[in-house]
GROMACS .gro file of C-alpha atoms in nm:
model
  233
    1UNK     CA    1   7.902 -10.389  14.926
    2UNK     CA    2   7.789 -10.677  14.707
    3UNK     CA    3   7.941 -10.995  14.895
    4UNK     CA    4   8.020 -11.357  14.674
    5UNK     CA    5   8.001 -11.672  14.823
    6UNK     CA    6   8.234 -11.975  14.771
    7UNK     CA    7   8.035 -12.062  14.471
    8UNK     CA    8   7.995 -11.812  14.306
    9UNK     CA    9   7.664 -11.648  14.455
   10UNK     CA   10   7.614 -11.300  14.485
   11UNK     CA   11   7.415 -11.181  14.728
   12UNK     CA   12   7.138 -11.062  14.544
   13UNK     CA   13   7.100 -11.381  14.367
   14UNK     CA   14   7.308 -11.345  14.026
   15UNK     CA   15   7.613 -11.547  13.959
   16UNK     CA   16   7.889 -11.498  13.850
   17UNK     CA   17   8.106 -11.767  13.617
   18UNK     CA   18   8.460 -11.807  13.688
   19UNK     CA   19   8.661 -11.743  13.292
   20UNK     CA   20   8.676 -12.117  13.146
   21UNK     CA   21   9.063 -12.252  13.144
   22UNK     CA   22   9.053 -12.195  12.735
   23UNK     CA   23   8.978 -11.791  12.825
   24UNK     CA   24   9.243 -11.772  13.055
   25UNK     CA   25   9.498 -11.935  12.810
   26UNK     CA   26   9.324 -11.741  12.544
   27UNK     CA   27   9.412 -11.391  12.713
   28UNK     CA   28   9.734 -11.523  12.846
   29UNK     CA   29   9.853 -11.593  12.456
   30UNK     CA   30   9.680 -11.287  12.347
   31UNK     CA   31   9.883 -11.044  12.613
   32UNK     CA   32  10.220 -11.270  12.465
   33UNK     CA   33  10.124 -11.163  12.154
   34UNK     CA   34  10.083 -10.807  12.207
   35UNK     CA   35  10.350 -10.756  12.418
   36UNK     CA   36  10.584 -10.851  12.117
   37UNK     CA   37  10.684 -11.188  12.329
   38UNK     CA   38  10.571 -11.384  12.008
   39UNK     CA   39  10.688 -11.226  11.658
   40UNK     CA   40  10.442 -11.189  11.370
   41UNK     CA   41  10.499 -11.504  11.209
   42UNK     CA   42  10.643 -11.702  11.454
   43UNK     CA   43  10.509 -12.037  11.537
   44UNK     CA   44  10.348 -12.086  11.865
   45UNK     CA   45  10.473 -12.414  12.008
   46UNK     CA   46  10.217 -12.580  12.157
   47UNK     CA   47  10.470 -12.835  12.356
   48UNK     CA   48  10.627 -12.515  12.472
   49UNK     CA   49  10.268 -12.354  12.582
   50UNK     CA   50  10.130 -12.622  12.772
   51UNK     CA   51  10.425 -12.596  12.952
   52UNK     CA   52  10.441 -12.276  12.981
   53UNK     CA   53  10.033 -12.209  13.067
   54UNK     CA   54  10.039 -12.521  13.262
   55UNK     CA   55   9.722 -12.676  13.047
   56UNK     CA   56   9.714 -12.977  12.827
   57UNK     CA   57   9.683 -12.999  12.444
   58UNK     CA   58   9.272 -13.004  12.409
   59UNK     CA   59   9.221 -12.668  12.626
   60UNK     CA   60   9.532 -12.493  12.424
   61UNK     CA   61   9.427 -12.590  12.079
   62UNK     CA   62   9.071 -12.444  12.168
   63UNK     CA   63   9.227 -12.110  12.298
   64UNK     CA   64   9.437 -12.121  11.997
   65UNK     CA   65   9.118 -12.180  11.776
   66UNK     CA   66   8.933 -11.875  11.940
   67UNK     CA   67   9.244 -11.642  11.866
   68UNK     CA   68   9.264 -11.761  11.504
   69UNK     CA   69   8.879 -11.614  11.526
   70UNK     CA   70   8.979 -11.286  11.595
   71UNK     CA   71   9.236 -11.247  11.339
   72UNK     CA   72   9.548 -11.312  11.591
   73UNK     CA   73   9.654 -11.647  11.495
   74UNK     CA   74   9.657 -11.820  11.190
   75UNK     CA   75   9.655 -12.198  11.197
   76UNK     CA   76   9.700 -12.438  10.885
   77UNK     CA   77   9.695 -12.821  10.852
   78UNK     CA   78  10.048 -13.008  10.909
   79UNK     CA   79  10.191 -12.721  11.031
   80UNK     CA   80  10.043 -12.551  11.343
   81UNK     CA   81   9.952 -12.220  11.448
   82UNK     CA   82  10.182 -11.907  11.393
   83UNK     CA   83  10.130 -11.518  11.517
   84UNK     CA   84   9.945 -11.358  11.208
   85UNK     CA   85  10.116 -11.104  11.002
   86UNK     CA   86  10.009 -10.761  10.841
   87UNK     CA   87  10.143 -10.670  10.523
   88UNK     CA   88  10.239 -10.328  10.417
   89UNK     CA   89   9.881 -10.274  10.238
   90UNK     CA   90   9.715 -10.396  10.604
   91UNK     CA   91   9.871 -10.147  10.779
   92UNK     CA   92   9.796  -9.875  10.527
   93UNK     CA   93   9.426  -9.934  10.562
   94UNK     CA   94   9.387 -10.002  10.897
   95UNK     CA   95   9.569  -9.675  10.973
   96UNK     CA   96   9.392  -9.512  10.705
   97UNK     CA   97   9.028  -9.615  10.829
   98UNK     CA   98   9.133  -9.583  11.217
   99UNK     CA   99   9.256  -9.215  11.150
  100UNK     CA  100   8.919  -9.125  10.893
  101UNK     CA  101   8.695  -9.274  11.226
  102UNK     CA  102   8.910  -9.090  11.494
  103UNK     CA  103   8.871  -8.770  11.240
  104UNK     CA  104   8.492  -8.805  11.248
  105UNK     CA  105   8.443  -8.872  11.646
  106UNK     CA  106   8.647  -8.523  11.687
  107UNK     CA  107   8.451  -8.341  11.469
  108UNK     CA  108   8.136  -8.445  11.602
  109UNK     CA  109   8.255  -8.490  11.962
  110UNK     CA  110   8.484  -8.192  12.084
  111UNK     CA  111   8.420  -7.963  12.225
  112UNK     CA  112   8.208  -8.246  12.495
  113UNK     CA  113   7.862  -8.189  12.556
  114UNK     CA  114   7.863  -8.445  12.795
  115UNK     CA  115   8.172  -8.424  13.056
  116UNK     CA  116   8.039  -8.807  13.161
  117UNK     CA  117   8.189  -8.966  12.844
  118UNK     CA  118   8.527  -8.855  12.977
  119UNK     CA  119   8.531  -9.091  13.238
  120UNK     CA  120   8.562  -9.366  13.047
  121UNK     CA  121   8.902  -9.178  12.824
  122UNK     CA  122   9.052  -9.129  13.232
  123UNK     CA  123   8.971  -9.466  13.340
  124UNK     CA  124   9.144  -9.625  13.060
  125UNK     CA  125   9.421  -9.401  13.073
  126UNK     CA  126   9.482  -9.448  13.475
  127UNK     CA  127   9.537  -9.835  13.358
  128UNK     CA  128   9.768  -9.731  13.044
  129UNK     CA  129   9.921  -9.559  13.349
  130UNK     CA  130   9.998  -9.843  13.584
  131UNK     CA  131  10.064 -10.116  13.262
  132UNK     CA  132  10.352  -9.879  13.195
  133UNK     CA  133  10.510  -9.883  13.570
  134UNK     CA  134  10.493 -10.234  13.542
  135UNK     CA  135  10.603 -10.266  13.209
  136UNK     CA  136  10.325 -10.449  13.134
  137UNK     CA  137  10.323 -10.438  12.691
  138UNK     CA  138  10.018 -10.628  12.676
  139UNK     CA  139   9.807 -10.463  12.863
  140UNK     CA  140   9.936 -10.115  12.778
  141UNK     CA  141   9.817 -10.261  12.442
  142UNK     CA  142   9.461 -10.364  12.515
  143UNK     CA  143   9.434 -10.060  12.737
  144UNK     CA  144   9.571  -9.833  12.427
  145UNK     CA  145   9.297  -9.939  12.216
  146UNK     CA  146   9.025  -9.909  12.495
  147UNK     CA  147   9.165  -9.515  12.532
  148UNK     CA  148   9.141  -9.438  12.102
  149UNK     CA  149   8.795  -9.628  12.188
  150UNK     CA  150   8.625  -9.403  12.432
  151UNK     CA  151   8.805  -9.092  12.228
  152UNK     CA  152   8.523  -9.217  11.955
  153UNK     CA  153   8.264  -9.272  12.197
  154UNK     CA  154   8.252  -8.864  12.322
  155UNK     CA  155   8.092  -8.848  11.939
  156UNK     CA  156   7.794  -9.032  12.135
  157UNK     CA  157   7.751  -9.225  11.763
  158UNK     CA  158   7.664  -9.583  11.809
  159UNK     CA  159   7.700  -9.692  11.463
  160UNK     CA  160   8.036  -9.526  11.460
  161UNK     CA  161   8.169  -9.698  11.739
  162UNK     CA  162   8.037 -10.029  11.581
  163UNK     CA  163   8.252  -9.987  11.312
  164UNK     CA  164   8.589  -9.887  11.542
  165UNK     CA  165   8.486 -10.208  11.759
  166UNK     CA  166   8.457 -10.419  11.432
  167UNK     CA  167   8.849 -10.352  11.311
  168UNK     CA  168   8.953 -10.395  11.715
  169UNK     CA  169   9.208 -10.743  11.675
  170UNK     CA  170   9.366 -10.579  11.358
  171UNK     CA  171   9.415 -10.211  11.492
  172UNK     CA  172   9.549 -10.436  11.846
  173UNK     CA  173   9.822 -10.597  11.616
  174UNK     CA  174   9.904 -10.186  11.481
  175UNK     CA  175   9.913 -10.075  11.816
  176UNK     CA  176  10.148 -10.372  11.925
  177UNK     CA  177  10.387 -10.325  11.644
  178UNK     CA  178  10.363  -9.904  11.695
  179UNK     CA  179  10.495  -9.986  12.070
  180UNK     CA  180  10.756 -10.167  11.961
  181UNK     CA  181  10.900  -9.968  11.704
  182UNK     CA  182  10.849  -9.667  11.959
  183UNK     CA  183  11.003  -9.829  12.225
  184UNK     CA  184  11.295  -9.887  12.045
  185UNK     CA  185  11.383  -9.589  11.855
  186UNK     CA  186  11.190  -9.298  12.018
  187UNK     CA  187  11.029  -9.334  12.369
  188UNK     CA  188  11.020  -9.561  12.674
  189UNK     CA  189  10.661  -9.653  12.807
  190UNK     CA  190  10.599  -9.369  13.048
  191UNK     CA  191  10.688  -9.104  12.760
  192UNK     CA  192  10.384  -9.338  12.537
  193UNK     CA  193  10.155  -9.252  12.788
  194UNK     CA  194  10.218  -8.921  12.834
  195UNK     CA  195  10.175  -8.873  12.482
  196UNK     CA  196   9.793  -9.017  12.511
  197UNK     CA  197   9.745  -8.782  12.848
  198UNK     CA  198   9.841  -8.473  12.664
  199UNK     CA  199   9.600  -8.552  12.387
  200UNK     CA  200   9.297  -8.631  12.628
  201UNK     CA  201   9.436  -8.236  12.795
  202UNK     CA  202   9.326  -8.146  12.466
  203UNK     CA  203   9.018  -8.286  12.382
  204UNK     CA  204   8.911  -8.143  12.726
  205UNK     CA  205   9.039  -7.813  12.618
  206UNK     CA  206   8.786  -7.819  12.356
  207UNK     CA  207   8.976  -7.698  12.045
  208UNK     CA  208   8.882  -7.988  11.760
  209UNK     CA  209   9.143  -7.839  11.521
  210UNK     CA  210   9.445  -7.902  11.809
  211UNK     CA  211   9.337  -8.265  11.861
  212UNK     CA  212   9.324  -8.351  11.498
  213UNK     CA  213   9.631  -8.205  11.443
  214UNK     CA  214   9.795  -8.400  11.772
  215UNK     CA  215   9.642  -8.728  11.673
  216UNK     CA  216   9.780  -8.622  11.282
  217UNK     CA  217  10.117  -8.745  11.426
  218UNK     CA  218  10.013  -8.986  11.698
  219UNK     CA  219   9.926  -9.315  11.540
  220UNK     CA  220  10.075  -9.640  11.377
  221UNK     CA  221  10.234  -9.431  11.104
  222UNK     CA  222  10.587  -9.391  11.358
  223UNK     CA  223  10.670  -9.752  11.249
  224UNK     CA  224  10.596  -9.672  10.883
  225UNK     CA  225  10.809  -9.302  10.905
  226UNK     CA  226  11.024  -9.366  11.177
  227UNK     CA  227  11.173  -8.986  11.101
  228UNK     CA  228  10.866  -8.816  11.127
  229UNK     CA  229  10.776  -9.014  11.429
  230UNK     CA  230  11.049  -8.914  11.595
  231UNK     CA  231  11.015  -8.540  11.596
  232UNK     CA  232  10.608  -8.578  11.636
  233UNK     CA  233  10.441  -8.678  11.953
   0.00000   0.00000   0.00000
């Protein structure tokens, strides 16, 4: 086994950096956000975050500046930063480009060729796993995205998955508000999971037609048609 020093050194001479105190708050704020802690469109206080974090102002406004980066926060003059919002026409085509990029690693991915990329689709699933037991939202968030992701990697399509990676903070803040609405009306987090292990049953079944038509009713659309949600998976 590799061994680390006090500073740092591994053994074979690379180091490894410690995450900066704006990363930390950064990914602390980001989990809040997913986890449906913060609202979309509620202000983020930063009085009440250094507080809360334990950091002053400089670090937190920097964290807050690298969020409002990737499309989390949104931060104008005079007033401060706020969760960001998605609109009715946001959701429509995130949902719309997530499902035709899902539809297209499927096609070109199932039945797998190479039983490998489906280590990745378990490992991220074992986490979804244990983020539900400890009722850990943003995580099972993060984690929920990294699972859809490795789906799209079996196609073995780089530019593909360059696209998926390119919407990742938007289709996060779908996912977030598709827990939610789940979690209220339809399904506690153990049940979300299972949902996501029965698919991957499927894709390692090898039938194409029987995961597109799972993943049909699987998405973001259960907080757009909470009926049809609630008699899909």
């Amino acid at each position: 086994m590799t061994s680390v020093d006090a500073a740092g050194q591994i053994g074979s001479g690379e180091r490894i950096d410690p995450p900066s105190l704006v990363a930390l708050a950064a990914e602390s704020i980001r989990k809040m956000i997913l986890s449906g802690a913060y609202a979309p469109g509620e202000r983020l206080i930063e009085e009440r975050l250094t507080e809360q974090l334990g950091i002053s102002r400089p670090p937190l406004r920097e964290a807050l500046r690298l969020l409002q980066n990737d499309g989390l926060v949104v931060t104008r003059p005079r007033y401060g930063s706020t969760v960001a919002t998605l609109t009715d026409q946001d959701v429509f085509e995130i949902l719309t480009l997530r499902t035709g990029l899902e539809r297209m690693a499927v096609e070109l991915g199932v039945p797998v060729q190479d039983r490998s990329r489906l280590a990745a689709c378990h490992a991220a699933l074992e986490r979804m796993e244990r983020n539900a037991r400890d009722e850990d939202r943003g995580s099972l968030v993060e984690n929920g995205y990294t699972f859809h992701a490795s789906i799209v990697g079996l196609a073995g399509h780089r530019r593909l998955s360059e696209i998926y990676r390119s919407v990742q903070q938007q289709m996060l803040l779908c996912m977030s508000r598709n827990l939610d609405a789940r979690e209220k009306h339809y399904e506690n987090l153990v049940e979300h999971v299972r949902r996501h292990r029965y698919l991957l049953e499927l894709i390692e079944a090898g039938d194409p037609q029987a995961v597109l038509a799972e993943l049909a009713v699987h998405g973001e659309r259960s907080f757009a048609e909470p009926h049809d949600a609630e008699h899909g998976r």
